[in-house]
PDB file of C-alpha atoms in Angstrom:
ATOM      1  CA  GLY A  16      40.650  75.109 146.128  1.00  0.00           C
ATOM      2  CA  ASP A  17      39.726  77.715 143.777  1.00  0.00           C
ATOM      3  CA  SER A  18      36.860  76.856 141.300  1.00  0.00           C
ATOM      4  CA  VAL A  19      34.126  77.949 139.171  1.00  0.00           C
ATOM      5  CA  THR A  20      30.674  76.207 138.974  1.00  0.00           C
ATOM      6  CA  GLN A  21      28.312  76.836 136.226  1.00  0.00           C
ATOM      7  CA  MET A  22      24.725  75.515 135.675  1.00  0.00           C
ATOM      8  CA  GLU A  23      24.452  72.324 133.536  1.00  0.00           C
ATOM      9  CA  GLY A  24      23.237  72.552 130.122  1.00  0.00           C
ATOM     10  CA  PRO A  25      22.209  72.304 127.403  1.00  0.00           C
ATOM     11  CA  VAL A  26      19.914  75.367 127.694  1.00  0.00           C
ATOM     12  CA  THR A  27      17.417  75.333 125.009  1.00  0.00           C
ATOM     13  CA  LEU A  28      15.447  78.642 124.134  1.00  0.00           C
ATOM     14  CA  SER A  29      13.417  80.189 121.452  1.00  0.00           C
ATOM     15  CA  GLU A  30      14.546  83.217 119.702  1.00  0.00           C
ATOM     16  CA  GLU A  31      13.841  86.417 121.803  1.00  0.00           C
ATOM     17  CA  ALA A  32      13.599  84.607 125.034  1.00  0.00           C
ATOM     18  CA  PHE A  33      15.445  85.816 128.156  1.00  0.00           C
ATOM     19  CA  LEU A  34      18.587  84.194 128.951  1.00  0.00           C
ATOM     20  CA  THR A  35      20.293  83.642 132.192  1.00  0.00           C
ATOM     21  CA  ILE A  36      23.360  81.266 132.857  1.00  0.00           C
ATOM     22  CA  ASN A  37      24.352  80.904 136.472  1.00  0.00           C
ATOM     23  CA  CYS A  38      27.794  80.905 137.673  1.00  0.00           C
ATOM     24  CA  THR A  39      29.257  80.890 141.193  1.00  0.00           C
ATOM     25  CA  TYR A  40      32.758  80.632 142.362  1.00  0.00           C
ATOM     26  CA  THR A  41      34.986  79.820 145.303  1.00  0.00           C
ATOM     27  CA  ALA A  42      38.218  81.945 145.570  1.00  0.00           C
ATOM     28  CA  THR A  43      40.637  83.015 148.093  1.00  0.00           C
ATOM     29  CA  GLY A  44      40.797  86.872 148.105  1.00  0.00           C
ATOM     30  CA  TYR A  45      39.084  88.990 145.362  1.00  0.00           C
ATOM     31  CA  PRO A  46      39.243  87.545 141.640  1.00  0.00           C
ATOM     32  CA  SER A  47      38.443  88.983 138.446  1.00  0.00           C
ATOM     33  CA  LEU A  48      35.701  87.395 136.665  1.00  0.00           C
ATOM     34  CA  PHE A  49      34.957  86.627 133.003  1.00  0.00           C
ATOM     35  CA  TRP A  50      32.607  85.127 130.351  1.00  0.00           C
ATOM     36  CA  TYR A  51      34.068  83.600 127.438  1.00  0.00           C
ATOM     37  CA  VAL A  52      32.035  82.364 124.384  1.00  0.00           C
ATOM     38  CA  GLN A  53      33.103  79.390 121.931  1.00  0.00           C
ATOM     39  CA  TYR A  54      31.337  78.957 118.677  1.00  0.00           C
ATOM     40  CA  PRO A  55      31.412  75.436 117.137  1.00  0.00           C
ATOM     41  CA  GLY A  56      34.806  74.452 116.067  1.00  0.00           C
ATOM     42  CA  GLU A  57      36.568  77.690 117.210  1.00  0.00           C
ATOM     43  CA  GLY A  58      38.537  78.824 120.089  1.00  0.00           C
ATOM     44  CA  LEU A  59      37.317  80.982 123.062  1.00  0.00           C
ATOM     45  CA  GLN A  60      36.537  84.879 122.610  1.00  0.00           C
ATOM     46  CA  LEU A  61      36.369  87.117 125.777  1.00  0.00           C
ATOM     47  CA  LEU A  62      32.680  88.232 125.979  1.00  0.00           C
ATOM     48  CA  LEU A  63      32.785  90.452 129.117  1.00  0.00           C
ATOM     49  CA  LYS A  64      34.575  90.966 132.408  1.00  0.00           C
ATOM     50  CA  ALA A  65      34.368  92.472 135.865  1.00  0.00           C
ATOM     51  CA  THR A  66      37.329  93.163 137.995  1.00  0.00           C
ATOM     52  CA  LYS A  67      35.914  94.232 141.338  1.00  0.00           C
ATOM     53  CA  ALA A  68      32.618  93.639 143.351  1.00  0.00           C
ATOM     54  CA  ASP A  69      29.385  95.371 142.020  1.00  0.00           C
ATOM     55  CA  ASP A  70      31.184  96.007 138.573  1.00  0.00           C
ATOM     56  CA  LYS A  71      28.828  95.232 135.626  1.00  0.00           C
ATOM     57  CA  GLY A  72      30.422  93.885 132.354  1.00  0.00           C
ATOM     58  CA  SER A  73      28.589  94.189 129.224  1.00  0.00           C
ATOM     59  CA  ASN A  74      29.071  93.393 125.471  1.00  0.00           C
ATOM     60  CA  LYS A  75      26.719  92.563 122.574  1.00  0.00           C
ATOM     61  CA  GLY A  76      23.565  92.697 124.667  1.00  0.00           C
ATOM     62  CA  PHE A  77      24.949  90.348 127.365  1.00  0.00           C
ATOM     63  CA  GLU A  78      25.430  91.536 130.912  1.00  0.00           C
ATOM     64  CA  ALA A  79      26.929  90.112 134.256  1.00  0.00           C
ATOM     65  CA  THR A  80      27.238  91.720 137.618  1.00  0.00           C
ATOM     66  CA  TYR A  81      30.016  90.776 140.068  1.00  0.00           C
ATOM     67  CA  ARG A  82      28.189  89.896 143.274  1.00  0.00           C
ATOM     68  CA  LYS A  83      30.691  89.442 146.101  1.00  0.00           C
ATOM     69  CA  GLU A  84      28.058  88.767 148.846  1.00  0.00           C
ATOM     70  CA  THR A  85      26.764  85.714 146.738  1.00  0.00           C
ATOM     71  CA  THR A  86      30.005  84.843 144.970  1.00  0.00           C
ATOM     72  CA  SER A  87      28.241  84.915 141.714  1.00  0.00           C
ATOM     73  CA  PHE A  88      28.579  86.202 138.274  1.00  0.00           C
ATOM     74  CA  HIS A  89      25.542  85.181 136.290  1.00  0.00           C
ATOM     75  CA  LEU A  90      25.312  85.863 132.449  1.00  0.00           C
ATOM     76  CA  GLU A  91      21.913  87.704 131.205  1.00  0.00           C
ATOM     77  CA  LYS A  92      20.693  88.588 127.929  1.00  0.00           C
ATOM     78  CA  GLY A  93      17.290  90.278 127.350  1.00  0.00           C
ATOM     79  CA  SER A  94      16.459  88.709 123.956  1.00  0.00           C
ATOM     80  CA  VAL A  95      18.594  85.820 122.381  1.00  0.00           C
ATOM     81  CA  GLN A  96      19.212  85.426 118.807  1.00  0.00           C
ATOM     82  CA  VAL A  97      19.890  82.123 116.879  1.00  0.00           C
ATOM     83  CA  SER A  98      23.389  83.447 116.374  1.00  0.00           C
ATOM     84  CA  ASP A  99      24.006  83.329 119.975  1.00  0.00           C
ATOM     85  CA  SER A 100      24.041  79.512 120.126  1.00  0.00           C
ATOM     86  CA  ALA A 101      27.387  78.646 121.378  1.00  0.00           C
ATOM     87  CA  VAL A 102      29.114  77.365 124.771  1.00  0.00           C
ATOM     88  CA  TYR A 103      29.596  79.732 127.382  1.00  0.00           C
ATOM     89  CA  PHE A 104      32.407  79.610 129.911  1.00  0.00           C
ATOM     90  CA  CYS A 105      32.603  81.328 133.172  1.00  0.00           C
ATOM     91  CA  ALA A 106      36.222  81.877 134.532  1.00  0.00           C
ATOM     92  CA  LEU A 107      38.019  83.602 137.325  1.00  0.00           C
ATOM     93  CA  ILE A 108      41.580  84.817 137.711  1.00  0.00           C
ATOM     94  CA  LEU A 109      43.141  85.292 141.174  1.00  0.00           C
ATOM     95  CA  ASN A 110      44.628  88.672 141.355  1.00  0.00           C
ATOM     96  CA  GLN A 111      48.033  87.278 142.552  1.00  0.00           C
ATOM     97  CA  ALA A 112      51.113  87.019 140.384  1.00  0.00           C
ATOM     98  CA  GLY A 113      51.686  83.844 138.548  1.00  0.00           C
ATOM     99  CA  THR A 114      48.124  82.609 138.205  1.00  0.00           C
ATOM    100  CA  ALA A 115      46.095  81.432 135.181  1.00  0.00           C
ATOM    101  CA  LEU A 116      42.432  81.554 134.425  1.00  0.00           C
ATOM    102  CA  ILE A 117      40.198  78.727 136.111  1.00  0.00           C
ATOM    103  CA  PHE A 118      37.260  77.775 133.989  1.00  0.00           C
ATOM    104  CA  GLY A 119      33.932  76.383 134.601  1.00  0.00           C
ATOM    105  CA  LYS A 120      32.675  73.415 132.573  1.00  0.00           C
ATOM    106  CA  GLY A 121      30.713  75.606 130.023  1.00  0.00           C
ATOM    107  CA  THR A 122      27.108  75.736 129.312  1.00  0.00           C
ATOM    108  CA  THR A 123      25.826  74.877 125.846  1.00  0.00           C
ATOM    109  CA  LEU A 124      23.129  77.360 124.636  1.00  0.00           C
ATOM    110  CA  SER A 125      21.025  76.390 121.695  1.00  0.00           C
ATOM    111  CA  VAL A 126      18.619  78.935 120.367  1.00  0.00           C
ATOM    112  CA  SER A 127      15.913  78.036 117.782  1.00  0.00           C
ATOM    113  CA  SER A 128      13.882  80.294 115.430  1.00  0.00           C
TER     114      SER A 128
ATOM    115  CA  ASP B   7      45.899  91.960 112.502  1.00  0.00           C
ATOM    116  CA  GLY B   8      47.301  90.760 115.827  1.00  0.00           C
ATOM    117  CA  GLY B   9      46.379  87.560 117.216  1.00  0.00           C
ATOM    118  CA  ILE B  10      47.251  83.932 118.059  1.00  0.00           C
ATOM    119  CA  THR B  11      47.733  81.234 115.320  1.00  0.00           C
ATOM    120  CA  GLN B  12      47.567  77.726 115.926  1.00  0.00           C
ATOM    121  CA  SER B  13      48.338  75.115 113.248  1.00  0.00           C
ATOM    122  CA  PRO B  14      47.296  72.798 111.917  1.00  0.00           C
ATOM    123  CA  LYS B  15      43.524  72.994 112.702  1.00  0.00           C
ATOM    124  CA  TYR B  16      43.227  69.315 112.543  1.00  0.00           C
ATOM    125  CA  LEU B  17      45.858  66.688 112.974  1.00  0.00           C
ATOM    126  CA  PHE B  18      45.692  62.822 112.859  1.00  0.00           C
ATOM    127  CA  ARG B  19      48.539  60.454 114.305  1.00  0.00           C
ATOM    128  CA  LYS B  20      49.127  56.934 114.960  1.00  0.00           C
ATOM    129  CA  GLU B  21      49.396  55.684 118.493  1.00  0.00           C
ATOM    130  CA  GLY B  22      52.731  55.874 119.977  1.00  0.00           C
ATOM    131  CA  GLN B  23      54.030  58.727 117.710  1.00  0.00           C
ATOM    132  CA  ASN B  24      54.900  62.047 119.443  1.00  0.00           C
ATOM    133  CA  VAL B  25      53.356  65.162 117.768  1.00  0.00           C
ATOM    134  CA  THR B  26      54.065  68.961 117.993  1.00  0.00           C
ATOM    135  CA  LEU B  27      51.293  71.556 117.831  1.00  0.00           C
ATOM    136  CA  SER B  28      52.228  75.067 116.946  1.00  0.00           C
ATOM    137  CA  CYS B  29      51.310  78.243 118.534  1.00  0.00           C
ATOM    138  CA  GLU B  30      52.458  81.691 117.550  1.00  0.00           C
ATOM    139  CA  GLN B  31      51.290  85.243 118.820  1.00  0.00           C
ATOM    140  CA  ASN B  32      52.168  88.537 117.465  1.00  0.00           C
ATOM    141  CA  LEU B  33      50.464  90.554 120.432  1.00  0.00           C
ATOM    142  CA  ASN B  34      53.762  90.970 122.190  1.00  0.00           C
ATOM    143  CA  HIS B  35      52.313  89.303 125.184  1.00  0.00           C
ATOM    144  CA  ASP B  36      54.665  87.854 127.866  1.00  0.00           C
ATOM    145  CA  ALA B  37      52.648  84.929 129.024  1.00  0.00           C
ATOM    146  CA  MET B  38      51.426  81.859 126.950  1.00  0.00           C
ATOM    147  CA  TYR B  39      49.195  78.922 127.963  1.00  0.00           C
ATOM    148  CA  TRP B  40      48.123  75.639 126.715  1.00  0.00           C
ATOM    149  CA  TYR B  41      44.642  74.162 127.682  1.00  0.00           C
ATOM    150  CA  ARG B  42      43.034  70.886 126.766  1.00  0.00           C
ATOM    151  CA  GLN B  43      39.351  70.643 126.197  1.00  0.00           C
ATOM    152  CA  ASP B  44      37.338  67.501 126.545  1.00  0.00           C
ATOM    153  CA  PRO B  45      33.516  67.424 126.135  1.00  0.00           C
ATOM    154  CA  GLY B  46      31.799  68.084 129.294  1.00  0.00           C
ATOM    155  CA  GLN B  47      35.077  68.775 131.208  1.00  0.00           C
ATOM    156  CA  GLY B  48      35.746  72.422 130.498  1.00  0.00           C
ATOM    157  CA  LEU B  49      39.270  73.537 129.926  1.00  0.00           C
ATOM    158  CA  ARG B  50      42.104  72.076 131.830  1.00  0.00           C
ATOM    159  CA  LEU B  51      45.603  73.818 132.077  1.00  0.00           C
ATOM    160  CA  ILE B  52      48.501  71.780 130.602  1.00  0.00           C
ATOM    161  CA  TYR B  53      51.554  74.171 130.803  1.00  0.00           C
ATOM    162  CA  TYR B  54      52.124  77.964 131.097  1.00  0.00           C
ATOM    163  CA  SER B  55      54.951  80.268 130.355  1.00  0.00           C
ATOM    164  CA  GLN B  56      55.403  83.547 132.226  1.00  0.00           C
ATOM    165  CA  ILE B  57      58.369  84.619 130.091  1.00  0.00           C
ATOM    166  CA  VAL B  58      60.720  83.494 127.541  1.00  0.00           C
ATOM    167  CA  ASN B  59      62.861  80.433 128.605  1.00  0.00           C
ATOM    168  CA  ASP B  60      60.665  79.880 131.553  1.00  0.00           C
ATOM    169  CA  PHE B  61      57.583  77.310 131.816  1.00  0.00           C
ATOM    170  CA  GLN B  62      55.601  75.661 134.427  1.00  0.00           C
ATOM    171  CA  LYS B  63      53.395  72.641 134.632  1.00  0.00           C
ATOM    172  CA  GLY B  64      49.787  73.043 135.040  1.00  0.00           C
ATOM    173  CA  ASP B  65      47.328  70.754 136.250  1.00  0.00           C
ATOM    174  CA  ILE B  66      47.489  67.887 133.611  1.00  0.00           C
ATOM    175  CA  ALA B  67      51.196  68.242 132.307  1.00  0.00           C
ATOM    176  CA  GLU B  68      51.915  64.385 132.410  1.00  0.00           C
ATOM    177  CA  GLY B  69      52.698  63.112 128.776  1.00  0.00           C
ATOM    178  CA  TYR B  70      53.117  66.726 127.447  1.00  0.00           C
ATOM    179  CA  SER B  71      56.196  68.892 127.041  1.00  0.00           C
ATOM    180  CA  VAL B  72      56.708  72.502 125.869  1.00  0.00           C
ATOM    181  CA  SER B  73      59.514  74.953 124.879  1.00  0.00           C
ATOM    182  CA  ARG B  74      59.695  78.767 124.987  1.00  0.00           C
ATOM    183  CA  GLU B  75      62.790  79.792 123.010  1.00  0.00           C
ATOM    184  CA  LYS B  76      60.946  82.861 121.525  1.00  0.00           C
ATOM    185  CA  LYS B  77      58.442  85.361 122.980  1.00  0.00           C
ATOM    186  CA  GLU B  78      56.155  84.717 120.040  1.00  0.00           C
ATOM    187  CA  SER B  79      56.228  80.829 120.064  1.00  0.00           C
ATOM    188  CA  PHE B  80      55.039  78.148 122.625  1.00  0.00           C
ATOM    189  CA  PRO B  81      54.878  74.861 120.879  1.00  0.00           C
ATOM    190  CA  LEU B  82      53.296  71.871 122.584  1.00  0.00           C
ATOM    191  CA  THR B  83      54.625  68.169 122.057  1.00  0.00           C
ATOM    192  CA  VAL B  84      52.134  65.332 122.960  1.00  0.00           C
ATOM    193  CA  THR B  85      54.235  62.351 123.727  1.00  0.00           C
ATOM    194  CA  SER B  86      53.455  58.769 123.511  1.00  0.00           C
ATOM    195  CA  ALA B  87      53.348  58.667 127.236  1.00  0.00           C
ATOM    196  CA  GLN B  88      49.900  60.609 127.130  1.00  0.00           C
ATOM    197  CA  LYS B  89      47.403  58.128 127.658  1.00  0.00           C
ATOM    198  CA  ASN B  90      44.575  59.688 126.041  1.00  0.00           C
ATOM    199  CA  PRO B  91      45.703  62.257 123.682  1.00  0.00           C
ATOM    200  CA  THR B  92      42.641  62.769 121.432  1.00  0.00           C
ATOM    201  CA  ALA B  93      41.277  66.103 122.452  1.00  0.00           C
ATOM    202  CA  PHE B  94      40.804  69.762 121.295  1.00  0.00           C
ATOM    203  CA  TYR B  95      44.007  71.820 122.290  1.00  0.00           C
ATOM    204  CA  LEU B  96      43.827  75.489 122.796  1.00  0.00           C
ATOM    205  CA  CYS B  97      46.716  77.936 123.067  1.00  0.00           C
ATOM    206  CA  ALA B  98      46.117  81.268 124.713  1.00  0.00           C
ATOM    207  CA  SER B  99      48.398  84.402 125.594  1.00  0.00           C
ATOM    208  CA  SER B 100      47.933  87.407 127.985  1.00  0.00           C
ATOM    209  CA  LYS B 101      49.970  90.585 128.401  1.00  0.00           C
ATOM    210  CA  VAL B 102      51.191  89.193 131.739  1.00  0.00           C
ATOM    211  CA  MET B 103      49.874  86.522 133.811  1.00  0.00           C
ATOM    212  CA  ASP B 104      46.857  87.222 136.018  1.00  0.00           C
ATOM    213  CA  THR B 105      45.047  89.127 133.277  1.00  0.00           C
ATOM    214  CA  GLU B 106      42.542  88.005 130.912  1.00  0.00           C
ATOM    215  CA  ALA B 107      43.824  85.589 128.067  1.00  0.00           C
ATOM    216  CA  PHE B 108      43.178  85.724 124.373  1.00  0.00           C
ATOM    217  CA  PHE B 109      42.846  82.443 122.505  1.00  0.00           C
ATOM    218  CA  GLY B 110      43.757  80.683 119.203  1.00  0.00           C
ATOM    219  CA  GLN B 111      41.299  78.776 117.007  1.00  0.00           C
ATOM    220  CA  GLY B 112      42.557  75.551 118.295  1.00  0.00           C
ATOM    221  CA  THR B 113      43.837  72.239 117.094  1.00  0.00           C
ATOM    222  CA  ARG B 114      41.810  68.965 117.240  1.00  0.00           C
ATOM    223  CA  LEU B 115      44.124  66.057 117.597  1.00  0.00           C
ATOM    224  CA  THR B 116      42.996  62.611 116.819  1.00  0.00           C
ATOM    225  CA  VAL B 117      45.010  59.589 117.540  1.00  0.00           C
ATOM    226  CA  VAL B 118      44.144  56.465 115.814  1.00  0.00           C
TER     227      VAL B 118
END
């Protein structure tokens, strides 16, 4: 079935380090892809999205490129800050009527100063 | 400000009691969803509704019930039949299904 697989965490980095969180997907057809972020005790916020192959989503210094050939949507940031500490979820939605977001299990990022 | 409001933020109930979680949105979205979040398991879909007076079971609907009598509101009832109700519950909405969803702040339910 359709699914999203994320690298297991936690990911622990020092401030200003480079971040990569891997995400791969399995889906019928051509899904839209998303990254959501969850700060402690809060709901999810949409971080970025890409709706077709080779699209690059970006927001707040984070980027991810929709790679159809490798079915991947890895999240990257060049220089992380302590305030980036959160749980990051990769998700997909099939571009078919009546479907809901399918989430990965989440990756916890902890950034220390 | 438009958004999704979940209440209460924290909820404690005794085992065997039904409890209803509130979710209201003023984004004029047609679709609404309930997800359950447990540590290490990501988000799992409980119920969703594409339009008023219609809703469908998600992946883990057993022990839960919903209603959608108004476009703005999608309450979730956790019944005594739900074996492990302690969890973080997230409500979301989207303009229509198969588009990105926006989330509320969540309700943490603890059953003792």
